[in-house]
Amino acid sequence: MDGAKLRRALMLLATILVPLGFTAPVDAQSEIPFVVTGVGTIYDPLPPSPQDPFLEFDAIGTATGLGVYQTTRSTLEVLFDEAVPGEDAIPFENADDPPIILFQSDKGTQAFHYDATSPGLGVTLFQVGEDRYLAFFLAEFTPVPEASTKRFKRIRGGSFLMSAWTEVFSPGDTEVQYTWTGEGPLVVGGN
């Protein structure tokens, strides 16, 4: 490869990597915008109840730095005992052991912890007809560098908010589709 082609290839590589924040020195920190979208399945969505507060789900989609990803099947626990009377959203948290979800792609694995225990986050169930429902989820995802691989081990902080809507479903439906999107700053680098 001649010098001009090599410089063009390096410039193209830099225009891809610099916005993602992966070129910062190891001891420096930088904030990068993170955007993720996906679709997935929630298994046995109704009921969760105080006696059985667990929901399982999975997802596939695209995310900054990951490209196309797939998650591990994960479990959230709806925290009925922490619900505030008069508010629609009921909080939830990751019930996996360890409490992480893995976003896996051919570029590596990025691990996140998620919860909806902060005010204003949670799951809200809407009745849209006789025995017909849809659910809206809002949660915060934070990186788990020690469970991440390759360059994603360098993502040390920050968070993004995820919002998701299910399709309309009825009691007894065992696989309900949902779409989700998330956006927020992640911190790369540092010790």
PDB file of C-alpha atoms in Angstrom:
ATOM      1  CA  MET A   1       0.000   0.000   0.000  1.00  0.00           C
ATOM      2  CA  ASP A   2       1.474   3.367  -0.961  1.00  0.00           C
ATOM      3  CA  GLY A   3       1.758   6.252   1.526  1.00  0.00           C
ATOM      4  CA  ALA A   4      -1.300   8.157   0.252  1.00  0.00           C
ATOM      5  CA  LYS A   5      -3.570   5.105   0.505  1.00  0.00           C
ATOM      6  CA  LEU A   6      -2.234   4.313   3.972  1.00  0.00           C
ATOM      7  CA  ARG A   7      -2.904   7.892   5.165  1.00  0.00           C
ATOM      8  CA  ARG A   8      -6.469   7.750   3.757  1.00  0.00           C
ATOM      9  CA  ALA A   9      -7.062   4.402   5.479  1.00  0.00           C
ATOM     10  CA  LEU A  10      -5.748   5.786   8.793  1.00  0.00           C
ATOM     11  CA  MET A  11      -7.885   8.934   8.450  1.00  0.00           C
ATOM     12  CA  LEU A  12     -10.963   6.786   7.798  1.00  0.00           C
ATOM     13  CA  LEU A  13     -10.153   4.655  10.837  1.00  0.00           C
ATOM     14  CA  ALA A  14      -9.691   7.792  12.974  1.00  0.00           C
ATOM     15  CA  THR A  15     -13.049   9.227  11.856  1.00  0.00           C
ATOM     16  CA  ILE A  16     -14.682   6.003  13.033  1.00  0.00           C
ATOM     17  CA  LEU A  17     -12.834   5.555  16.344  1.00  0.00           C
ATOM     18  CA  VAL A  18     -12.437   9.118  17.629  1.00  0.00           C
ATOM     19  CA  PRO A  19     -16.201   9.809  17.975  1.00  0.00           C
ATOM     20  CA  LEU A  20     -16.538   6.527  19.878  1.00  0.00           C
ATOM     21  CA  GLY A  21     -13.927   7.600  22.421  1.00  0.00           C
ATOM     22  CA  PHE A  22     -11.803   4.485  22.037  1.00  0.00           C
ATOM     23  CA  THR A  23      -8.586   6.336  21.174  1.00  0.00           C
ATOM     24  CA  ALA A  24      -8.100   8.160  24.484  1.00  0.00           C
ATOM     25  CA  PRO A  25      -4.913   7.298  26.402  1.00  0.00           C
ATOM     26  CA  VAL A  26      -5.422   4.570  29.007  1.00  0.00           C
ATOM     27  CA  ASP A  27      -5.223   6.978  31.978  1.00  0.00           C
ATOM     28  CA  ALA A  28      -7.427   9.687  30.397  1.00  0.00           C
ATOM     29  CA  GLN A  29     -11.207   9.806  30.661  1.00  0.00           C
ATOM     30  CA  SER A  30     -13.624  10.948  28.015  1.00  0.00           C
ATOM     31  CA  GLU A  31     -17.384  10.915  27.661  1.00  0.00           C
ATOM     32  CA  ILE A  32     -18.956   9.359  24.585  1.00  0.00           C
ATOM     33  CA  PRO A  33     -22.573   9.407  23.439  1.00  0.00           C
ATOM     34  CA  PHE A  34     -24.127   5.936  23.509  1.00  0.00           C
ATOM     35  CA  VAL A  35     -27.231   5.055  21.480  1.00  0.00           C
ATOM     36  CA  VAL A  36     -28.897   1.645  21.428  1.00  0.00           C
ATOM     37  CA  THR A  37     -32.042   0.253  19.806  1.00  0.00           C
ATOM     38  CA  GLY A  38     -33.505  -3.195  19.827  1.00  0.00           C
ATOM     39  CA  VAL A  39     -36.392  -5.580  19.699  1.00  0.00           C
ATOM     40  CA  GLY A  40     -37.022  -8.548  21.909  1.00  0.00           C
ATOM     41  CA  THR A  41     -39.359 -10.944  23.609  1.00  0.00           C
ATOM     42  CA  ILE A  42     -40.826 -10.859  27.112  1.00  0.00           C
ATOM     43  CA  TYR A  43     -41.824 -14.329  28.288  1.00  0.00           C
ATOM     44  CA  ASP A  44     -45.043 -14.841  30.295  1.00  0.00           C
ATOM     45  CA  PRO A  45     -45.662 -11.118  30.920  1.00  0.00           C
ATOM     46  CA  LEU A  46     -48.876 -11.496  32.949  1.00  0.00           C
ATOM     47  CA  PRO A  47     -49.087 -11.620  35.706  1.00  0.00           C
ATOM     48  CA  PRO A  48     -46.205 -10.644  37.527  1.00  0.00           C
ATOM     49  CA  SER A  49     -47.594 -10.455  41.003  1.00  0.00           C
ATOM     50  CA  PRO A  50     -46.165 -10.070  44.501  1.00  0.00           C
ATOM     51  CA  GLN A  51     -46.166 -13.884  44.671  1.00  0.00           C
ATOM     52  CA  ASP A  52     -44.308 -14.258  41.335  1.00  0.00           C
ATOM     53  CA  PRO A  53     -42.593 -10.925  40.522  1.00  0.00           C
ATOM     54  CA  PHE A  54     -40.158 -12.170  37.841  1.00  0.00           C
ATOM     55  CA  LEU A  55     -40.171 -11.476  34.084  1.00  0.00           C
ATOM     56  CA  GLU A  56     -37.705 -12.946  31.581  1.00  0.00           C
ATOM     57  CA  PHE A  57     -36.695 -11.200  28.356  1.00  0.00           C
ATOM     58  CA  ASP A  58     -34.074 -11.029  25.626  1.00  0.00           C
ATOM     59  CA  ALA A  59     -33.186  -8.567  22.843  1.00  0.00           C
ATOM     60  CA  ILE A  60     -31.276  -8.014  19.622  1.00  0.00           C
ATOM     61  CA  GLY A  61     -30.420  -4.678  18.037  1.00  0.00           C
ATOM     62  CA  THR A  62     -27.657  -2.177  17.296  1.00  0.00           C
ATOM     63  CA  ALA A  63     -25.562  -0.046  19.640  1.00  0.00           C
ATOM     64  CA  THR A  64     -22.735   2.482  19.435  1.00  0.00           C
ATOM     65  CA  GLY A  65     -19.410   0.642  19.279  1.00  0.00           C
ATOM     66  CA  LEU A  66     -21.028  -2.796  19.306  1.00  0.00           C
ATOM     67  CA  GLY A  67     -22.797  -2.735  15.965  1.00  0.00           C
ATOM     68  CA  VAL A  68     -25.326  -5.572  15.868  1.00  0.00           C
ATOM     69  CA  TYR A  69     -25.661  -7.158  19.323  1.00  0.00           C
ATOM     70  CA  GLN A  70     -27.634  -9.865  21.078  1.00  0.00           C
ATOM     71  CA  THR A  71     -28.361  -9.944  24.809  1.00  0.00           C
ATOM     72  CA  THR A  72     -28.323 -12.864  27.142  1.00  0.00           C
ATOM     73  CA  ARG A  73     -31.744 -13.934  28.392  1.00  0.00           C
ATOM     74  CA  SER A  74     -32.231 -11.886  31.544  1.00  0.00           C
ATOM     75  CA  THR A  75     -34.662 -11.661  34.447  1.00  0.00           C
ATOM     76  CA  LEU A  76     -36.103  -8.571  36.054  1.00  0.00           C
ATOM     77  CA  GLU A  77     -37.867  -8.497  39.395  1.00  0.00           C
ATOM     78  CA  VAL A  78     -40.851  -6.170  39.729  1.00  0.00           C
ATOM     79  CA  LEU A  79     -40.604  -4.573  43.203  1.00  0.00           C
ATOM     80  CA  PHE A  80     -44.242  -4.451  44.223  1.00  0.00           C
ATOM     81  CA  ASP A  81     -43.308  -3.750  47.851  1.00  0.00           C
ATOM     82  CA  GLU A  82     -41.520  -0.548  46.775  1.00  0.00           C
ATOM     83  CA  ALA A  83     -44.421   0.803  44.706  1.00  0.00           C
ATOM     84  CA  VAL A  84     -45.649   4.247  45.736  1.00  0.00           C
ATOM     85  CA  PRO A  85     -49.459   4.502  46.081  1.00  0.00           C
ATOM     86  CA  GLY A  86     -50.944   6.851  43.489  1.00  0.00           C
ATOM     87  CA  GLU A  87     -48.003   6.456  41.060  1.00  0.00           C
ATOM     88  CA  ASP A  88     -48.332   4.289  37.975  1.00  0.00           C
ATOM     89  CA  ALA A  89     -44.727   3.122  37.571  1.00  0.00           C
ATOM     90  CA  ILE A  90     -43.669   0.156  39.703  1.00  0.00           C
ATOM     91  CA  PRO A  91     -39.875  -0.127  40.151  1.00  0.00           C
ATOM     92  CA  PHE A  92     -37.876  -3.145  39.012  1.00  0.00           C
ATOM     93  CA  GLU A  93     -34.281  -4.365  39.066  1.00  0.00           C
ATOM     94  CA  ASN A  94     -32.100  -7.002  37.466  1.00  0.00           C
ATOM     95  CA  ALA A  95     -32.670 -10.307  39.273  1.00  0.00           C
ATOM     96  CA  ASP A  96     -29.873 -12.259  37.547  1.00  0.00           C
ATOM     97  CA  ASP A  97     -26.947 -13.651  39.550  1.00  0.00           C
ATOM     98  CA  PRO A  98     -24.694 -11.792  38.952  1.00  0.00           C
ATOM     99  CA  PRO A  99     -27.045  -8.845  38.270  1.00  0.00           C
ATOM    100  CA  ILE A 100     -25.810  -7.996  34.770  1.00  0.00           C
ATOM    101  CA  ILE A 101     -27.009  -8.281  31.205  1.00  0.00           C
ATOM    102  CA  LEU A 102     -24.499  -8.957  28.420  1.00  0.00           C
ATOM    103  CA  PHE A 103     -24.667  -7.163  25.070  1.00  0.00           C
ATOM    104  CA  GLN A 104     -22.659  -9.507  22.815  1.00  0.00           C
ATOM    105  CA  SER A 105     -21.370  -8.813  19.319  1.00  0.00           C
ATOM    106  CA  ASP A 106     -18.422  -9.795  17.170  1.00  0.00           C
ATOM    107  CA  LYS A 107     -16.613  -6.714  18.578  1.00  0.00           C
ATOM    108  CA  GLY A 108     -16.803  -7.989  22.171  1.00  0.00           C
ATOM    109  CA  THR A 109     -19.187  -8.044  25.113  1.00  0.00           C
ATOM    110  CA  GLN A 110     -20.444  -4.984  26.941  1.00  0.00           C
ATOM    111  CA  ALA A 111     -21.990  -5.722  30.335  1.00  0.00           C
ATOM    112  CA  PHE A 112     -24.574  -3.552  32.081  1.00  0.00           C
ATOM    113  CA  HIS A 113     -26.445  -3.535  35.358  1.00  0.00           C
ATOM    114  CA  TYR A 114     -29.953  -2.119  35.085  1.00  0.00           C
ATOM    115  CA  ASP A 115     -32.684  -1.033  37.431  1.00  0.00           C
ATOM    116  CA  ALA A 116     -35.728   1.166  37.690  1.00  0.00           C
ATOM    117  CA  THR A 117     -35.543   2.001  41.384  1.00  0.00           C
ATOM    118  CA  SER A 118     -35.059   5.754  40.922  1.00  0.00           C
ATOM    119  CA  PRO A 119     -38.186   7.956  41.084  1.00  0.00           C
ATOM    120  CA  GLY A 120     -39.968   8.140  37.747  1.00  0.00           C
ATOM    121  CA  LEU A 121     -38.544   4.851  36.462  1.00  0.00           C
ATOM    122  CA  GLY A 122     -40.348   1.521  36.427  1.00  0.00           C
ATOM    123  CA  VAL A 123     -42.956  -0.462  34.536  1.00  0.00           C
ATOM    124  CA  THR A 124     -46.464   0.830  33.834  1.00  0.00           C
ATOM    125  CA  LEU A 125     -49.244  -1.454  32.620  1.00  0.00           C
ATOM    126  CA  PHE A 126     -51.976   0.101  30.467  1.00  0.00           C
ATOM    127  CA  GLN A 127     -55.324  -1.569  29.807  1.00  0.00           C
ATOM    128  CA  VAL A 128     -56.306  -0.955  26.170  1.00  0.00           C
ATOM    129  CA  GLY A 129     -59.410  -3.117  25.967  1.00  0.00           C
ATOM    130  CA  GLU A 130     -61.130  -5.982  27.720  1.00  0.00           C
ATOM    131  CA  ASP A 131     -58.279  -8.293  28.773  1.00  0.00           C
ATOM    132  CA  ARG A 132     -55.862  -6.402  26.466  1.00  0.00           C
ATOM    133  CA  TYR A 133     -52.764  -4.634  27.802  1.00  0.00           C
ATOM    134  CA  LEU A 134     -49.506  -3.016  26.870  1.00  0.00           C
ATOM    135  CA  ALA A 135     -46.584  -2.182  29.121  1.00  0.00           C
ATOM    136  CA  PHE A 136     -44.099   0.688  29.169  1.00  0.00           C
ATOM    137  CA  PHE A 137     -40.680   0.146  30.802  1.00  0.00           C
ATOM    138  CA  LEU A 138     -38.163   2.825  31.789  1.00  0.00           C
ATOM    139  CA  ALA A 139     -34.816   1.834  33.350  1.00  0.00           C
ATOM    140  CA  GLU A 140     -31.254   3.068  33.835  1.00  0.00           C
ATOM    141  CA  PHE A 141     -28.345   0.963  32.543  1.00  0.00           C
ATOM    142  CA  THR A 142     -24.817   1.367  33.995  1.00  0.00           C
ATOM    143  CA  PRO A 143     -21.637  -0.306  32.671  1.00  0.00           C
ATOM    144  CA  VAL A 144     -19.963  -3.250  34.421  1.00  0.00           C
ATOM    145  CA  PRO A 145     -16.350  -3.142  33.109  1.00  0.00           C
ATOM    146  CA  GLU A 146     -15.172  -6.255  34.971  1.00  0.00           C
ATOM    147  CA  ALA A 147     -17.747  -8.380  33.101  1.00  0.00           C
ATOM    148  CA  SER A 148     -17.060  -6.736  29.713  1.00  0.00           C
ATOM    149  CA  THR A 149     -14.515  -7.915  27.135  1.00  0.00           C
ATOM    150  CA  LYS A 150     -12.086  -6.397  24.634  1.00  0.00           C
ATOM    151  CA  ARG A 151     -12.298  -2.599  24.307  1.00  0.00           C
ATOM    152  CA  PHE A 152     -15.522  -2.454  26.335  1.00  0.00           C
ATOM    153  CA  LYS A 153     -13.516  -3.065  29.532  1.00  0.00           C
ATOM    154  CA  ARG A 154     -12.456   0.591  29.143  1.00  0.00           C
ATOM    155  CA  ILE A 155     -16.024   1.863  29.609  1.00  0.00           C
ATOM    156  CA  ARG A 156     -15.863   2.803  33.303  1.00  0.00           C
ATOM    157  CA  GLY A 157     -18.955   4.860  34.042  1.00  0.00           C
ATOM    158  CA  GLY A 158     -21.878   6.895  32.863  1.00  0.00           C
ATOM    159  CA  SER A 159     -25.305   5.484  32.103  1.00  0.00           C
ATOM    160  CA  PHE A 160     -28.138   5.507  29.620  1.00  0.00           C
ATOM    161  CA  LEU A 161     -31.897   5.466  30.011  1.00  0.00           C
ATOM    162  CA  MET A 162     -33.825   2.707  28.244  1.00  0.00           C
ATOM    163  CA  SER A 163     -37.485   2.988  27.307  1.00  0.00           C
ATOM    164  CA  ALA A 164     -39.495   0.080  25.914  1.00  0.00           C
ATOM    165  CA  TRP A 165     -43.057  -0.570  24.755  1.00  0.00           C
ATOM    166  CA  THR A 166     -44.621  -3.991  24.400  1.00  0.00           C
ATOM    167  CA  GLU A 167     -47.082  -4.938  21.731  1.00  0.00           C
ATOM    168  CA  VAL A 168     -50.678  -5.326  22.904  1.00  0.00           C
ATOM    169  CA  PHE A 169     -51.092  -8.641  24.727  1.00  0.00           C
ATOM    170  CA  SER A 170     -53.648 -10.675  26.671  1.00  0.00           C
ATOM    171  CA  PRO A 171     -53.409 -12.793  29.815  1.00  0.00           C
ATOM    172  CA  GLY A 172     -52.043 -16.202  28.830  1.00  0.00           C
ATOM    173  CA  ASP A 173     -49.779 -14.868  26.057  1.00  0.00           C
ATOM    174  CA  THR A 174     -46.382 -16.476  26.638  1.00  0.00           C
ATOM    175  CA  GLU A 175     -44.181 -14.522  24.206  1.00  0.00           C
ATOM    176  CA  VAL A 176     -44.800 -10.791  23.817  1.00  0.00           C
ATOM    177  CA  GLN A 177     -42.674  -8.660  21.508  1.00  0.00           C
ATOM    178  CA  TYR A 178     -41.300  -5.260  22.520  1.00  0.00           C
ATOM    179  CA  THR A 179     -39.168  -2.500  21.035  1.00  0.00           C
ATOM    180  CA  TRP A 180     -36.707  -0.418  22.997  1.00  0.00           C
ATOM    181  CA  THR A 181     -34.306   2.457  22.650  1.00  0.00           C
ATOM    182  CA  GLY A 182     -31.723   4.024  24.924  1.00  0.00           C
ATOM    183  CA  GLU A 183     -29.394   6.988  24.930  1.00  0.00           C
ATOM    184  CA  GLY A 184     -26.915   8.542  27.330  1.00  0.00           C
ATOM    185  CA  PRO A 185     -23.244   9.345  27.984  1.00  0.00           C
ATOM    186  CA  LEU A 186     -20.730   6.627  28.873  1.00  0.00           C
ATOM    187  CA  VAL A 187     -17.288   7.320  30.377  1.00  0.00           C
ATOM    188  CA  VAL A 188     -14.294   5.697  28.668  1.00  0.00           C
ATOM    189  CA  GLY A 189     -10.800   5.328  30.133  1.00  0.00           C
ATOM    190  CA  GLY A 190      -9.366   6.166  33.512  1.00  0.00           C
ATOM    191  CA  ASN A 191      -7.973   3.815  36.085  1.00  0.00           C
TER     192      ASN A 191
END
